[in-house]
Amino acid sequence: MSETRKLRAGVIGVGWAGEQHLIGYDAADGVEIVALAGMEADRLQQLGDAYGADLRYADWKQMLAEADLDVVSIATPTSLHAPMAIAALNAGIHVLSEKPMAENGAMAQQMVDAAVANDKVLDVLFNHRRGGQVKALKQIVDSGLLGRIYYAKAGWLRRAGIPGLGSWFTKMKTAGGGPMMDIGVHMLDMAMHLLDEPTVSTVSATTYAEFGPRGIGGATGAGSNKSGAGDTTEFEVEDLSTAFMRLGNGGTLLLETSWASWIPHDLIYVNLYGSDGGATLELGGSPATYTKLEVWTEINGFPAEIQPDIPASGGHTEAVLDFLAKVRADNHDAHRGQEGLARSIVVDACYASASQHREVTV
Ligand SMILES: NC(=O)c1ccc[n+]([C@@H]2O[C@H](COP(=O)([O-])OP(=O)(O)OC[C@H]3O[C@@H](n4cnc5c(N)ncnc54)[C@H](O)[C@@H]3O)[C@@H](O)[C@H]2O)c1
């Protein structure tokens, strides 16, 4: 690839997530947004105009065939990630897929195989690990201040945040699962990232559907405006899941997630329990936002609380820029979607454990 040629970028999906990818490409040097695909004609036109994507398609296959893309982002319902990514990789296009990577580990594995076979980058976008507090906590963990972390708890609990009751999000075929698949995977990713990628040996999980089947617990406002929103009785996934994971390094991770639950406010959290220190990260949501990062240890026998500087949050844009750096790197072997696949395999194990009512080996 010539150093001077701008990378030609396309995005499939014109919902909230698709626009975040457009913002990311728009912020990048050496990239030209050339094409956009999506099924809502008005939104396709609006985003196409806003981000200068002159080629617009209702049919994503036509976009891959005609737009001469170098890179493509996939921000569509989850069950479309694999077919779209595999087609793009087979057409010689590097792929950045939204999370979750696919509706199950088998489809995620097919995506990895296609990236390897075509020597292309496959990246899965986990933006929440790029939050400022998470970055600060990661620096603290990596410094060794907390010692050996043997226990971690992570969760994303929503009070009323089912994303589009009756949309593709709440149907098993298109989403592959409920909050464990949708937002639990962000917290699994965040925890694994903070813990330096331990393997997961076993999982014992449960799932519940207490709100969705009654047509309550739906998100209001912009977040509820999902494509395909329809019959509220079509709630086929869980709305709360919890999992106990034994890690390969002897540690334990407890993960809980809900789209709807009777709690005072939304809560995203990670608690780390180390041999030499501990940390609590909390990001609160509706009805009031707040953030908390507490790190405590002992210095020369004195209890000590650390107040780290918080770097800027990177979000989608930072993830898009990282993806482009991987594309431009000489060797793509470390960038075939391996981490996304690992997350999918653990999420599969959670659902298997829940349905079989027992602990399963990963
Ligand atoms: N990382 C994050 O923070 C984050 C946040 C929200 C959503 N997501 C992920 O992004 C993806 C999309 O979520 P969303 O909230 O934007 O959903 P959405 O329903 O708002 O948008 C989905 C888009 O996919 C398009 N689409 C569906 N079928 C298509 C087809 N056959 N051809 C072309 N386009 C098609 C629709 O036209 C729509 O524009 C999901 O995988 C979701 O998990 C990630």
mmCIF file of C-alpha atoms and ligand atoms in Angstrom:
data_model
loop_
_atom_site.group_PDB
_atom_site.id
_atom_site.type_symbol
_atom_site.label_atom_id
_atom_site.label_comp_id
_atom_site.label_asym_id
_atom_site.label_seq_id
_atom_site.Cartn_x
_atom_site.Cartn_y
_atom_site.Cartn_z
ATOM 1 C CA MET A 1 0.000 0.000 0.000
ATOM 2 C CA SER A 2 1.486 3.340 -0.991
ATOM 3 C CA GLU A 3 2.359 5.658 1.920
ATOM 4 C CA THR A 4 0.674 8.575 0.184
ATOM 5 C CA ARG A 5 -2.613 6.941 -0.741
ATOM 6 C CA LYS A 6 -5.381 7.808 1.657
ATOM 7 C CA LEU A 7 -7.167 4.834 3.166
ATOM 8 C CA ARG A 8 -10.674 4.568 1.718
ATOM 9 C CA ALA A 9 -13.119 3.953 4.574
ATOM 10 C CA GLY A 10 -16.703 2.723 4.590
ATOM 11 C CA VAL A 11 -19.198 2.174 7.390
ATOM 12 C CA ILE A 12 -22.111 -0.267 7.467
ATOM 13 C CA GLY A 13 -24.854 0.764 9.878
ATOM 14 C CA VAL A 14 -26.202 4.259 10.441
ATOM 15 C CA GLY A 15 -27.433 3.984 14.037
ATOM 16 C CA TRP A 16 -25.673 5.515 17.051
ATOM 17 C CA ALA A 17 -22.741 3.147 16.761
ATOM 18 C CA GLY A 18 -22.248 3.728 13.039
ATOM 19 C CA GLU A 19 -22.015 7.462 13.601
ATOM 20 C CA GLN A 20 -19.315 6.974 16.265
ATOM 21 C CA HIS A 21 -17.171 5.194 13.675
ATOM 22 C CA LEU A 22 -17.735 8.029 11.205
ATOM 23 C CA ILE A 23 -16.621 10.530 13.857
ATOM 24 C CA GLY A 24 -13.494 8.420 14.392
ATOM 25 C CA TYR A 25 -12.569 8.240 10.705
ATOM 26 C CA ASP A 26 -13.338 11.933 10.347
ATOM 27 C CA ALA A 27 -10.736 12.671 13.062
ATOM 28 C CA ALA A 28 -8.057 10.497 11.438
ATOM 29 C CA ASP A 29 -5.274 11.678 9.159
ATOM 30 C CA GLY A 30 -4.780 9.911 5.857
ATOM 31 C CA VAL A 31 -8.307 8.556 5.669
ATOM 32 C CA GLU A 32 -11.132 9.402 3.318
ATOM 33 C CA ILE A 33 -14.698 8.443 4.224
ATOM 34 C CA VAL A 34 -16.047 7.328 0.878
ATOM 35 C CA ALA A 35 -19.052 5.084 1.466
ATOM 36 C CA LEU A 36 -21.893 4.379 3.842
ATOM 37 C CA ALA A 37 -24.495 1.601 3.937
ATOM 38 C CA GLY A 38 -27.693 1.431 5.945
ATOM 39 C CA MET A 39 -31.383 0.778 5.657
ATOM 40 C CA GLU A 40 -32.821 4.079 6.890
ATOM 41 C CA ALA A 41 -32.712 6.288 3.764
ATOM 42 C CA ASP A 42 -33.069 9.593 5.647
ATOM 43 C CA ARG A 43 -30.324 8.770 8.114
ATOM 44 C CA LEU A 44 -28.110 7.503 5.288
ATOM 45 C CA GLN A 45 -28.450 10.849 3.577
ATOM 46 C CA GLN A 46 -27.999 12.861 6.780
ATOM 47 C CA LEU A 47 -24.822 11.033 7.859
ATOM 48 C CA GLY A 48 -23.525 10.817 4.298
ATOM 49 C CA ASP A 49 -23.795 14.592 3.980
ATOM 50 C CA ALA A 50 -22.351 15.258 7.426
ATOM 51 C CA TYR A 51 -19.261 13.076 6.979
ATOM 52 C CA GLY A 52 -18.711 13.405 3.245
ATOM 53 C CA ALA A 53 -19.534 9.832 2.263
ATOM 54 C CA ASP A 54 -20.555 10.375 -1.347
ATOM 55 C CA LEU A 55 -21.304 6.716 -2.084
ATOM 56 C CA ARG A 56 -24.449 5.543 -0.257
ATOM 57 C CA TYR A 57 -25.937 2.092 -0.365
ATOM 58 C CA ALA A 58 -28.990 0.280 0.888
ATOM 59 C CA ASP A 59 -27.190 -2.942 -0.034
ATOM 60 C CA TRP A 60 -23.921 -3.478 1.858
ATOM 61 C CA LYS A 61 -22.778 -6.183 -0.576
ATOM 62 C CA GLN A 62 -22.947 -3.657 -3.393
ATOM 63 C CA MET A 63 -20.869 -1.267 -1.287
ATOM 64 C CA LEU A 64 -18.159 -3.884 -0.743
ATOM 65 C CA ALA A 65 -18.159 -4.709 -4.461
ATOM 66 C CA GLU A 66 -18.103 -1.143 -5.801
ATOM 67 C CA ALA A 67 -16.556 1.292 -3.329
ATOM 68 C CA ASP A 68 -12.913 0.127 -3.544
ATOM 69 C CA LEU A 69 -12.535 0.210 0.241
ATOM 70 C CA ASP A 70 -9.382 -0.375 2.281
ATOM 71 C CA VAL A 71 -11.155 -0.427 5.642
ATOM 72 C CA VAL A 72 -14.743 -0.961 6.712
ATOM 73 C CA SER A 73 -16.569 -0.599 10.014
ATOM 74 C CA ILE A 74 -19.483 -2.838 10.861
ATOM 75 C CA ALA A 75 -22.081 -1.313 13.190
ATOM 76 C CA THR A 76 -25.143 -3.420 12.493
ATOM 77 C CA PRO A 77 -27.237 -5.905 14.484
ATOM 78 C CA THR A 78 -24.918 -8.468 16.039
ATOM 79 C CA SER A 79 -25.824 -11.477 13.887
ATOM 80 C CA LEU A 80 -24.777 -9.501 10.791
ATOM 81 C CA HIS A 81 -21.230 -8.865 12.042
ATOM 82 C CA ALA A 82 -19.890 -12.260 10.941
ATOM 83 C CA PRO A 83 -21.355 -12.432 7.423
ATOM 84 C CA MET A 84 -20.423 -8.820 6.726
ATOM 85 C CA ALA A 85 -16.907 -9.135 8.191
ATOM 86 C CA ILE A 86 -16.176 -12.392 6.374
ATOM 87 C CA ALA A 87 -17.365 -10.959 3.048
ATOM 88 C CA ALA A 88 -15.253 -7.833 3.556
ATOM 89 C CA LEU A 89 -12.139 -9.773 4.593
ATOM 90 C CA ASN A 90 -12.548 -12.080 1.591
ATOM 91 C CA ALA A 91 -12.742 -8.952 -0.571
ATOM 92 C CA GLY A 92 -9.384 -7.801 0.855
ATOM 93 C CA ILE A 93 -10.789 -5.143 3.207
ATOM 94 C CA HIS A 94 -9.615 -4.645 6.805
ATOM 95 C CA VAL A 95 -12.517 -4.823 9.281
ATOM 96 C CA LEU A 96 -13.416 -3.007 12.485
ATOM 97 C CA SER A 97 -16.465 -4.681 14.008
ATOM 98 C CA GLU A 98 -18.637 -3.376 16.789
ATOM 99 C CA LYS A 99 -18.904 -5.423 19.936
ATOM 100 C CA PRO A 100 -20.046 -8.068 20.623
ATOM 101 C CA MET A 101 -17.949 -9.683 17.924
ATOM 102 C CA ALA A 102 -20.696 -12.099 16.877
ATOM 103 C CA GLU A 103 -23.742 -13.872 18.259
ATOM 104 C CA ASN A 104 -21.574 -16.772 19.427
ATOM 105 C CA GLY A 105 -17.999 -18.017 19.546
ATOM 106 C CA ALA A 106 -18.357 -20.262 16.485
ATOM 107 C CA MET A 107 -19.216 -17.298 14.258
ATOM 108 C CA ALA A 108 -16.451 -15.213 15.870
ATOM 109 C CA GLN A 109 -13.998 -18.017 15.077
ATOM 110 C CA GLN A 110 -15.074 -17.906 11.412
ATOM 111 C CA MET A 111 -14.304 -14.186 11.386
ATOM 112 C CA VAL A 112 -10.819 -14.802 12.807
ATOM 113 C CA ASP A 113 -10.233 -17.565 10.249
ATOM 114 C CA ALA A 114 -11.173 -15.191 7.406
ATOM 115 C CA ALA A 115 -8.793 -12.513 8.744
ATOM 116 C CA VAL A 116 -5.943 -15.035 8.896
ATOM 117 C CA ALA A 117 -6.693 -16.507 5.455
ATOM 118 C CA ASN A 118 -6.716 -13.055 3.839
ATOM 119 C CA ASP A 119 -3.918 -11.534 5.944
ATOM 120 C CA LYS A 120 -6.146 -8.642 6.971
ATOM 121 C CA VAL A 121 -6.735 -6.856 10.272
ATOM 122 C CA LEU A 122 -9.865 -7.755 12.207
ATOM 123 C CA ASP A 123 -10.485 -5.575 15.238
ATOM 124 C CA VAL A 124 -13.424 -5.509 17.655
ATOM 125 C CA LEU A 125 -14.355 -2.161 19.144
ATOM 126 C CA PHE A 126 -14.442 -2.094 22.944
ATOM 127 C CA ASN A 127 -14.682 1.607 23.770
ATOM 128 C CA HIS A 128 -15.378 1.380 27.502
ATOM 129 C CA ARG A 129 -11.892 0.149 28.343
ATOM 130 C CA ARG A 130 -10.734 3.489 26.909
ATOM 131 C CA GLY A 131 -12.432 5.586 29.593
ATOM 132 C CA GLY A 132 -10.100 7.938 31.488
ATOM 133 C CA GLN A 133 -10.656 6.281 34.881
ATOM 134 C CA VAL A 134 -10.081 2.839 33.390
ATOM 135 C CA LYS A 135 -6.821 4.016 31.843
ATOM 136 C CA ALA A 136 -5.707 5.447 35.212
ATOM 137 C CA LEU A 137 -6.612 2.201 36.959
ATOM 138 C CA LYS A 138 -4.775 0.163 34.346
ATOM 139 C CA GLN A 139 -1.624 2.230 34.928
ATOM 140 C CA ILE A 140 -1.912 1.593 38.666
ATOM 141 C CA VAL A 141 -2.408 -2.147 38.175
ATOM 142 C CA ASP A 142 0.514 -2.335 35.744
ATOM 143 C CA SER A 143 2.750 -0.454 38.205
ATOM 144 C CA GLY A 144 2.346 -3.345 40.641
ATOM 145 C CA LEU A 145 0.937 -1.108 43.405
ATOM 146 C CA LEU A 146 -1.954 -3.483 44.096
ATOM 147 C CA GLY A 147 0.268 -6.576 44.088
ATOM 148 C CA ARG A 148 -1.317 -9.777 42.827
ATOM 149 C CA ILE A 149 -5.001 -9.262 42.061
ATOM 150 C CA TYR A 150 -6.782 -12.415 43.158
ATOM 151 C CA TYR A 151 -10.391 -11.265 43.118
ATOM 152 C CA ALA A 152 -12.290 -8.864 40.875
ATOM 153 C CA LYS A 153 -15.917 -7.821 40.594
ATOM 154 C CA ALA A 154 -17.299 -6.032 37.566
ATOM 155 C CA GLY A 155 -20.785 -5.073 36.569
ATOM 156 C CA TRP A 156 -23.023 -2.896 34.458
ATOM 157 C CA LEU A 157 -26.468 -2.682 35.946
ATOM 158 C CA ARG A 158 -29.182 -0.569 34.404
ATOM 159 C CA ARG A 159 -32.316 0.569 36.136
ATOM 160 C CA ALA A 160 -34.436 0.812 32.953
ATOM 161 C CA GLY A 161 -32.326 0.428 29.850
ATOM 162 C CA ILE A 162 -33.563 -2.355 27.616
ATOM 163 C CA PRO A 163 -32.324 -1.023 24.249
ATOM 164 C CA GLY A 164 -35.380 -0.993 22.033
ATOM 165 C CA LEU A 165 -37.942 -3.442 23.391
ATOM 166 C CA GLY A 166 -39.008 -5.578 20.427
ATOM 167 C CA SER A 167 -36.094 -4.439 18.252
ATOM 168 C CA TRP A 168 -33.315 -6.727 17.014
ATOM 169 C CA PHE A 169 -31.651 -6.255 20.418
ATOM 170 C CA THR A 170 -34.266 -8.379 22.197
ATOM 171 C CA LYS A 171 -34.480 -11.213 19.665
ATOM 172 C CA MET A 172 -32.221 -14.232 20.116
ATOM 173 C CA LYS A 173 -31.520 -14.736 16.410
ATOM 174 C CA THR A 174 -30.241 -11.216 15.800
ATOM 175 C CA ALA A 175 -28.703 -10.367 19.189
ATOM 176 C CA GLY A 176 -27.550 -13.775 20.443
ATOM 177 C CA GLY A 177 -28.403 -12.783 24.028
ATOM 178 C CA GLY A 178 -29.374 -9.936 26.331
ATOM 179 C CA PRO A 179 -27.259 -7.711 28.594
ATOM 180 C CA MET A 180 -24.474 -10.288 29.059
ATOM 181 C CA MET A 181 -23.973 -10.182 25.269
ATOM 182 C CA ASP A 182 -24.556 -6.434 24.968
ATOM 183 C CA ILE A 183 -23.035 -4.630 27.978
ATOM 184 C CA GLY A 184 -21.676 -7.477 30.120
ATOM 185 C CA VAL A 185 -19.173 -8.089 27.335
ATOM 186 C CA HIS A 186 -17.864 -4.526 27.826
ATOM 187 C CA MET A 187 -17.277 -5.249 31.522
ATOM 188 C CA LEU A 188 -15.763 -8.645 30.790
ATOM 189 C CA ASP A 189 -13.425 -6.882 28.372
ATOM 190 C CA MET A 190 -12.612 -4.149 30.892
ATOM 191 C CA ALA A 191 -11.891 -6.669 33.640
ATOM 192 C CA MET A 192 -9.753 -8.888 31.429
ATOM 193 C CA HIS A 193 -7.860 -5.841 30.189
ATOM 194 C CA LEU A 194 -7.206 -4.635 33.765
ATOM 195 C CA LEU A 195 -6.222 -8.138 34.923
ATOM 196 C CA ASP A 196 -3.756 -8.553 32.021
ATOM 197 C CA GLU A 197 -5.733 -11.116 30.049
ATOM 198 C CA PRO A 198 -5.956 -14.158 32.303
ATOM 199 C CA THR A 199 -7.640 -17.226 30.839
ATOM 200 C CA VAL A 200 -11.070 -18.228 32.156
ATOM 201 C CA SER A 201 -11.190 -21.852 33.319
ATOM 202 C CA THR A 202 -14.793 -22.316 34.433
ATOM 203 C CA VAL A 203 -17.998 -20.302 34.552
ATOM 204 C CA SER A 204 -21.098 -20.658 36.675
ATOM 205 C CA ALA A 205 -23.821 -18.289 35.508
ATOM 206 C CA THR A 206 -27.533 -17.596 35.750
ATOM 207 C CA THR A 207 -29.901 -15.561 33.602
ATOM 208 C CA TYR A 208 -33.318 -14.039 34.309
ATOM 209 C CA ALA A 209 -35.991 -12.289 32.243
ATOM 210 C CA GLU A 210 -38.226 -10.429 34.683
ATOM 211 C CA PHE A 211 -38.868 -7.088 32.944
ATOM 212 C CA GLY A 212 -38.742 -7.559 29.170
ATOM 213 C CA PRO A 213 -41.474 -10.203 28.944
ATOM 214 C CA ARG A 214 -43.796 -7.805 30.819
ATOM 215 C CA GLY A 215 -43.022 -4.983 28.376
ATOM 216 C CA ILE A 216 -41.344 -2.845 31.059
ATOM 217 C CA GLY A 217 -37.770 -1.684 31.657
ATOM 218 C CA GLY A 218 -37.278 -0.204 28.207
ATOM 219 C CA ALA A 219 -34.853 2.652 27.638
ATOM 220 C CA THR A 220 -36.449 5.987 26.938
ATOM 221 C CA GLY A 221 -35.034 8.764 24.795
ATOM 222 C CA ALA A 222 -32.497 8.437 22.033
ATOM 223 C CA GLY A 223 -31.222 5.058 23.200
ATOM 224 C CA SER A 224 -34.578 3.444 22.546
ATOM 225 C CA ASN A 225 -34.613 4.462 18.897
ATOM 226 C CA LYS A 226 -33.243 1.191 17.577
ATOM 227 C CA SER A 227 -33.778 -0.080 14.063
ATOM 228 C CA GLY A 228 -36.521 -2.694 13.832
ATOM 229 C CA ALA A 229 -38.209 -1.696 17.114
ATOM 230 C CA GLY A 230 -41.607 -3.325 17.147
ATOM 231 C CA ASP A 231 -43.638 -5.815 19.094
ATOM 232 C CA THR A 232 -42.792 -5.538 22.772
ATOM 233 C CA THR A 233 -43.798 -9.158 23.326
ATOM 234 C CA GLU A 234 -40.808 -10.269 21.276
ATOM 235 C CA PHE A 235 -38.459 -10.433 24.226
ATOM 236 C CA GLU A 236 -36.454 -13.618 23.817
ATOM 237 C CA VAL A 237 -33.279 -12.887 25.797
ATOM 238 C CA GLU A 238 -32.357 -12.356 29.462
ATOM 239 C CA ASP A 239 -32.553 -8.986 31.182
ATOM 240 C CA LEU A 240 -30.189 -9.876 34.052
ATOM 241 C CA SER A 241 -27.240 -12.224 34.183
ATOM 242 C CA THR A 242 -24.606 -12.996 36.762
ATOM 243 C CA ALA A 243 -21.482 -15.155 36.451
ATOM 244 C CA PHE A 244 -18.802 -16.543 38.743
ATOM 245 C CA MET A 245 -15.565 -17.211 36.836
ATOM 246 C CA ARG A 246 -12.502 -19.151 37.950
ATOM 247 C CA LEU A 247 -9.455 -17.723 36.208
ATOM 248 C CA GLY A 248 -6.470 -19.664 34.945
ATOM 249 C CA ASN A 249 -4.159 -17.701 37.283
ATOM 250 C CA GLY A 250 -6.113 -18.883 40.343
ATOM 251 C CA GLY A 251 -8.099 -15.645 40.624
ATOM 252 C CA THR A 252 -11.847 -15.103 40.567
ATOM 253 C CA LEU A 253 -14.002 -12.712 38.548
ATOM 254 C CA LEU A 254 -17.600 -12.013 39.462
ATOM 255 C CA LEU A 255 -19.573 -10.379 36.652
ATOM 256 C CA GLU A 256 -23.133 -9.073 36.802
ATOM 257 C CA THR A 257 -25.167 -7.181 34.262
ATOM 258 C CA SER A 258 -28.732 -6.070 33.716
ATOM 259 C CA TRP A 259 -30.743 -4.017 31.263
ATOM 260 C CA ALA A 260 -33.429 -3.439 33.887
ATOM 261 C CA SER A 261 -33.537 -3.973 37.649
ATOM 262 C CA TRP A 262 -34.921 -2.318 40.758
ATOM 263 C CA ILE A 263 -31.852 -0.288 41.710
ATOM 264 C CA PRO A 264 -31.502 3.401 42.652
ATOM 265 C CA HIS A 265 -29.472 4.319 39.574
ATOM 266 C CA ASP A 266 -27.462 2.793 36.749
ATOM 267 C CA LEU A 267 -24.055 1.586 37.843
ATOM 268 C CA ILE A 268 -20.907 0.555 36.004
ATOM 269 C CA TYR A 269 -18.251 -0.698 38.393
ATOM 270 C CA VAL A 270 -15.032 -2.640 38.848
ATOM 271 C CA ASN A 271 -13.633 -3.654 42.238
ATOM 272 C CA LEU A 272 -10.125 -5.072 42.385
ATOM 273 C CA TYR A 273 -8.785 -6.957 45.400
ATOM 274 C CA GLY A 274 -4.993 -7.243 45.346
ATOM 275 C CA SER A 275 -2.420 -8.631 47.762
ATOM 276 C CA ASP A 276 -1.007 -5.138 48.379
ATOM 277 C CA GLY A 277 -3.893 -2.804 47.574
ATOM 278 C CA GLY A 278 -7.439 -2.446 46.328
ATOM 279 C CA ALA A 279 -9.394 -0.260 43.942
ATOM 280 C CA THR A 280 -12.978 0.708 43.266
ATOM 281 C CA LEU A 281 -14.093 2.314 40.050
ATOM 282 C CA GLU A 282 -17.713 3.433 39.751
ATOM 283 C CA LEU A 283 -19.427 5.202 36.902
ATOM 284 C CA GLY A 284 -22.998 6.113 37.753
ATOM 285 C CA GLY A 285 -25.753 6.811 35.295
ATOM 286 C CA SER A 286 -29.397 7.800 35.208
ATOM 287 C CA PRO A 287 -30.893 9.586 37.098
ATOM 288 C CA ALA A 288 -27.621 11.326 38.102
ATOM 289 C CA THR A 289 -24.126 10.926 36.741
ATOM 290 C CA TYR A 290 -21.077 10.568 38.945
ATOM 291 C CA THR A 291 -17.687 8.903 38.805
ATOM 292 C CA LYS A 292 -15.482 7.538 41.546
ATOM 293 C CA LEU A 293 -12.029 6.008 41.463
ATOM 294 C CA GLU A 294 -10.597 5.025 44.837
ATOM 295 C CA VAL A 295 -7.281 3.242 45.212
ATOM 296 C CA TRP A 296 -5.965 2.344 48.615
ATOM 297 C CA THR A 297 -2.899 0.622 49.972
ATOM 298 C CA GLU A 298 -0.420 1.013 52.814
ATOM 299 C CA ILE A 299 2.796 3.028 52.682
ATOM 300 C CA ASN A 300 5.385 2.412 55.430
ATOM 301 C CA GLY A 301 2.641 1.065 57.655
ATOM 302 C CA PHE A 302 0.269 3.987 57.044
ATOM 303 C CA PRO A 303 -3.062 3.502 55.297
ATOM 304 C CA ALA A 304 -2.861 5.475 52.054
ATOM 305 C CA GLU A 305 -5.338 6.478 49.384
ATOM 306 C CA ILE A 306 -3.987 7.221 45.913
ATOM 307 C CA GLN A 307 -5.615 9.900 43.775
ATOM 308 C CA PRO A 308 -4.308 9.331 40.265
ATOM 309 C CA ASP A 309 -4.454 11.874 37.484
ATOM 310 C CA ILE A 310 -7.215 10.888 35.098
ATOM 311 C CA PRO A 311 -6.232 10.907 31.424
ATOM 312 C CA ALA A 312 -8.705 11.913 28.729
ATOM 313 C CA SER A 313 -11.271 9.318 27.677
ATOM 314 C CA GLY A 314 -10.622 7.899 24.235
ATOM 315 C CA GLY A 315 -13.919 6.279 23.283
ATOM 316 C CA HIS A 316 -14.742 5.233 19.751
ATOM 317 C CA THR A 317 -12.382 7.709 18.128
ATOM 318 C CA GLU A 318 -9.333 6.344 19.913
ATOM 319 C CA ALA A 319 -10.408 2.797 18.993
ATOM 320 C CA VAL A 320 -10.780 3.767 15.330
ATOM 321 C CA LEU A 321 -7.341 5.433 15.363
ATOM 322 C CA ASP A 322 -5.828 2.307 16.943
ATOM 323 C CA PHE A 323 -7.454 0.149 14.272
ATOM 324 C CA LEU A 324 -5.960 2.341 11.545
ATOM 325 C CA ALA A 325 -2.523 2.050 13.171
ATOM 326 C CA LYS A 326 -2.876 -1.747 13.123
ATOM 327 C CA VAL A 327 -3.838 -1.600 9.435
ATOM 328 C CA ARG A 328 -0.760 0.479 8.672
ATOM 329 C CA ALA A 329 1.564 -1.820 10.667
ATOM 330 C CA ASP A 330 3.762 -4.242 8.709
ATOM 331 C CA ASN A 331 2.588 -7.330 10.541
ATOM 332 C CA HIS A 332 -1.060 -8.086 11.249
ATOM 333 C CA ASP A 333 -0.638 -11.390 13.066
ATOM 334 C CA ALA A 334 -1.546 -9.994 16.488
ATOM 335 C CA HIS A 335 -4.624 -8.270 15.066
ATOM 336 C CA ARG A 336 -6.980 -11.008 13.901
ATOM 337 C CA GLY A 337 -9.759 -10.431 16.428
ATOM 338 C CA GLN A 338 -8.289 -12.807 19.010
ATOM 339 C CA GLU A 339 -9.450 -10.794 22.045
ATOM 340 C CA GLY A 340 -12.971 -10.412 20.693
ATOM 341 C CA LEU A 341 -13.085 -14.151 20.086
ATOM 342 C CA ALA A 342 -11.907 -14.840 23.636
ATOM 343 C CA ARG A 343 -14.743 -12.657 24.978
ATOM 344 C CA SER A 344 -17.298 -14.461 22.798
ATOM 345 C CA ILE A 345 -16.151 -17.840 24.075
ATOM 346 C CA VAL A 346 -16.608 -16.727 27.698
ATOM 347 C CA VAL A 347 -20.046 -15.248 26.961
ATOM 348 C CA ASP A 348 -21.005 -18.554 25.295
ATOM 349 C CA ALA A 349 -19.907 -20.365 28.450
ATOM 350 C CA CYS A 350 -22.088 -18.058 30.580
ATOM 351 C CA TYR A 351 -25.167 -18.899 28.527
ATOM 352 C CA ALA A 352 -24.290 -22.608 28.484
ATOM 353 C CA SER A 353 -23.888 -22.626 32.254
ATOM 354 C CA ALA A 354 -27.161 -20.766 32.772
ATOM 355 C CA SER A 355 -29.136 -23.106 30.532
ATOM 356 C CA GLN A 356 -27.531 -26.257 31.976
ATOM 357 C CA HIS A 357 -27.794 -25.058 35.608
ATOM 358 C CA ARG A 358 -24.201 -26.008 36.358
ATOM 359 C CA GLU A 359 -20.619 -24.832 36.205
ATOM 360 C CA VAL A 360 -19.052 -25.331 32.763
ATOM 361 C CA THR A 361 -15.445 -25.578 31.662
ATOM 362 C CA VAL A 362 -14.439 -22.932 29.139
HETATM 363 N N1 LIG B 1 -19.552 0.160 21.581
HETATM 364 C C1 LIG B 1 -20.654 0.739 22.009
HETATM 365 O O1 LIG B 1 -20.664 1.524 22.947
HETATM 366 C C2 LIG B 1 -21.941 0.414 21.309
HETATM 367 C C3 LIG B 1 -23.101 1.157 21.581
HETATM 368 C C4 LIG B 1 -24.262 0.840 20.885
HETATM 369 C C5 LIG B 1 -24.273 -0.213 19.991
HETATM 370 N N2 LIG B 1 -23.138 -0.935 19.783
HETATM 371 C C6 LIG B 1 -23.131 -2.048 18.842
HETATM 372 O O2 LIG B 1 -23.247 -1.535 17.528
HETATM 373 C C7 LIG B 1 -24.070 -2.366 16.728
HETATM 374 C C8 LIG B 1 -25.239 -1.528 16.206
HETATM 375 O O3 LIG B 1 -25.928 -0.993 17.309
HETATM 376 P P1 LIG B 1 -26.833 0.326 17.174
HETATM 377 O O4 LIG B 1 -27.218 0.675 18.557
HETATM 378 O O5 LIG B 1 -26.185 1.337 16.341
HETATM 379 O O6 LIG B 1 -28.092 -0.317 16.420
HETATM 380 P P2 LIG B 1 -29.212 0.381 15.539
HETATM 381 O O7 LIG B 1 -30.338 -0.561 15.503
HETATM 382 O O8 LIG B 1 -29.432 1.765 16.006
HETATM 383 O O9 LIG B 1 -28.536 0.479 14.090
HETATM 384 C C9 LIG B 1 -28.279 -0.662 13.336
HETATM 385 C C10 LIG B 1 -27.974 -0.237 11.914
HETATM 386 O O10 LIG B 1 -27.708 -1.410 11.130
HETATM 387 C C11 LIG B 1 -28.284 -1.226 9.858
HETATM 388 N N3 LIG B 1 -28.574 -2.492 9.204
HETATM 389 C C12 LIG B 1 -29.328 -3.511 9.640
HETATM 390 N N4 LIG B 1 -29.399 -4.474 8.720
HETATM 391 C C13 LIG B 1 -28.656 -4.045 7.667
HETATM 392 C C14 LIG B 1 -28.361 -4.581 6.397
HETATM 393 N N5 LIG B 1 -28.806 -5.763 6.021
HETATM 394 N N6 LIG B 1 -27.578 -3.851 5.558
HETATM 395 C C15 LIG B 1 -27.113 -2.647 5.941
HETATM 396 N N7 LIG B 1 -27.367 -2.093 7.139
HETATM 397 C C16 LIG B 1 -28.128 -2.775 7.980
HETATM 398 C C17 LIG B 1 -29.573 -0.483 10.125
HETATM 399 O O11 LIG B 1 -29.981 0.145 8.939
HETATM 400 C C18 LIG B 1 -29.128 0.481 11.221
HETATM 401 O O12 LIG B 1 -28.662 1.664 10.643
HETATM 402 C C19 LIG B 1 -24.461 -3.528 17.625
HETATM 403 O O13 LIG B 1 -23.580 -4.602 17.428
HETATM 404 C C20 LIG B 1 -24.286 -2.981 19.027
HETATM 405 O O14 LIG B 1 -23.968 -3.992 19.971
HETATM 406 C C21 LIG B 1 -21.993 -0.620 20.413
#
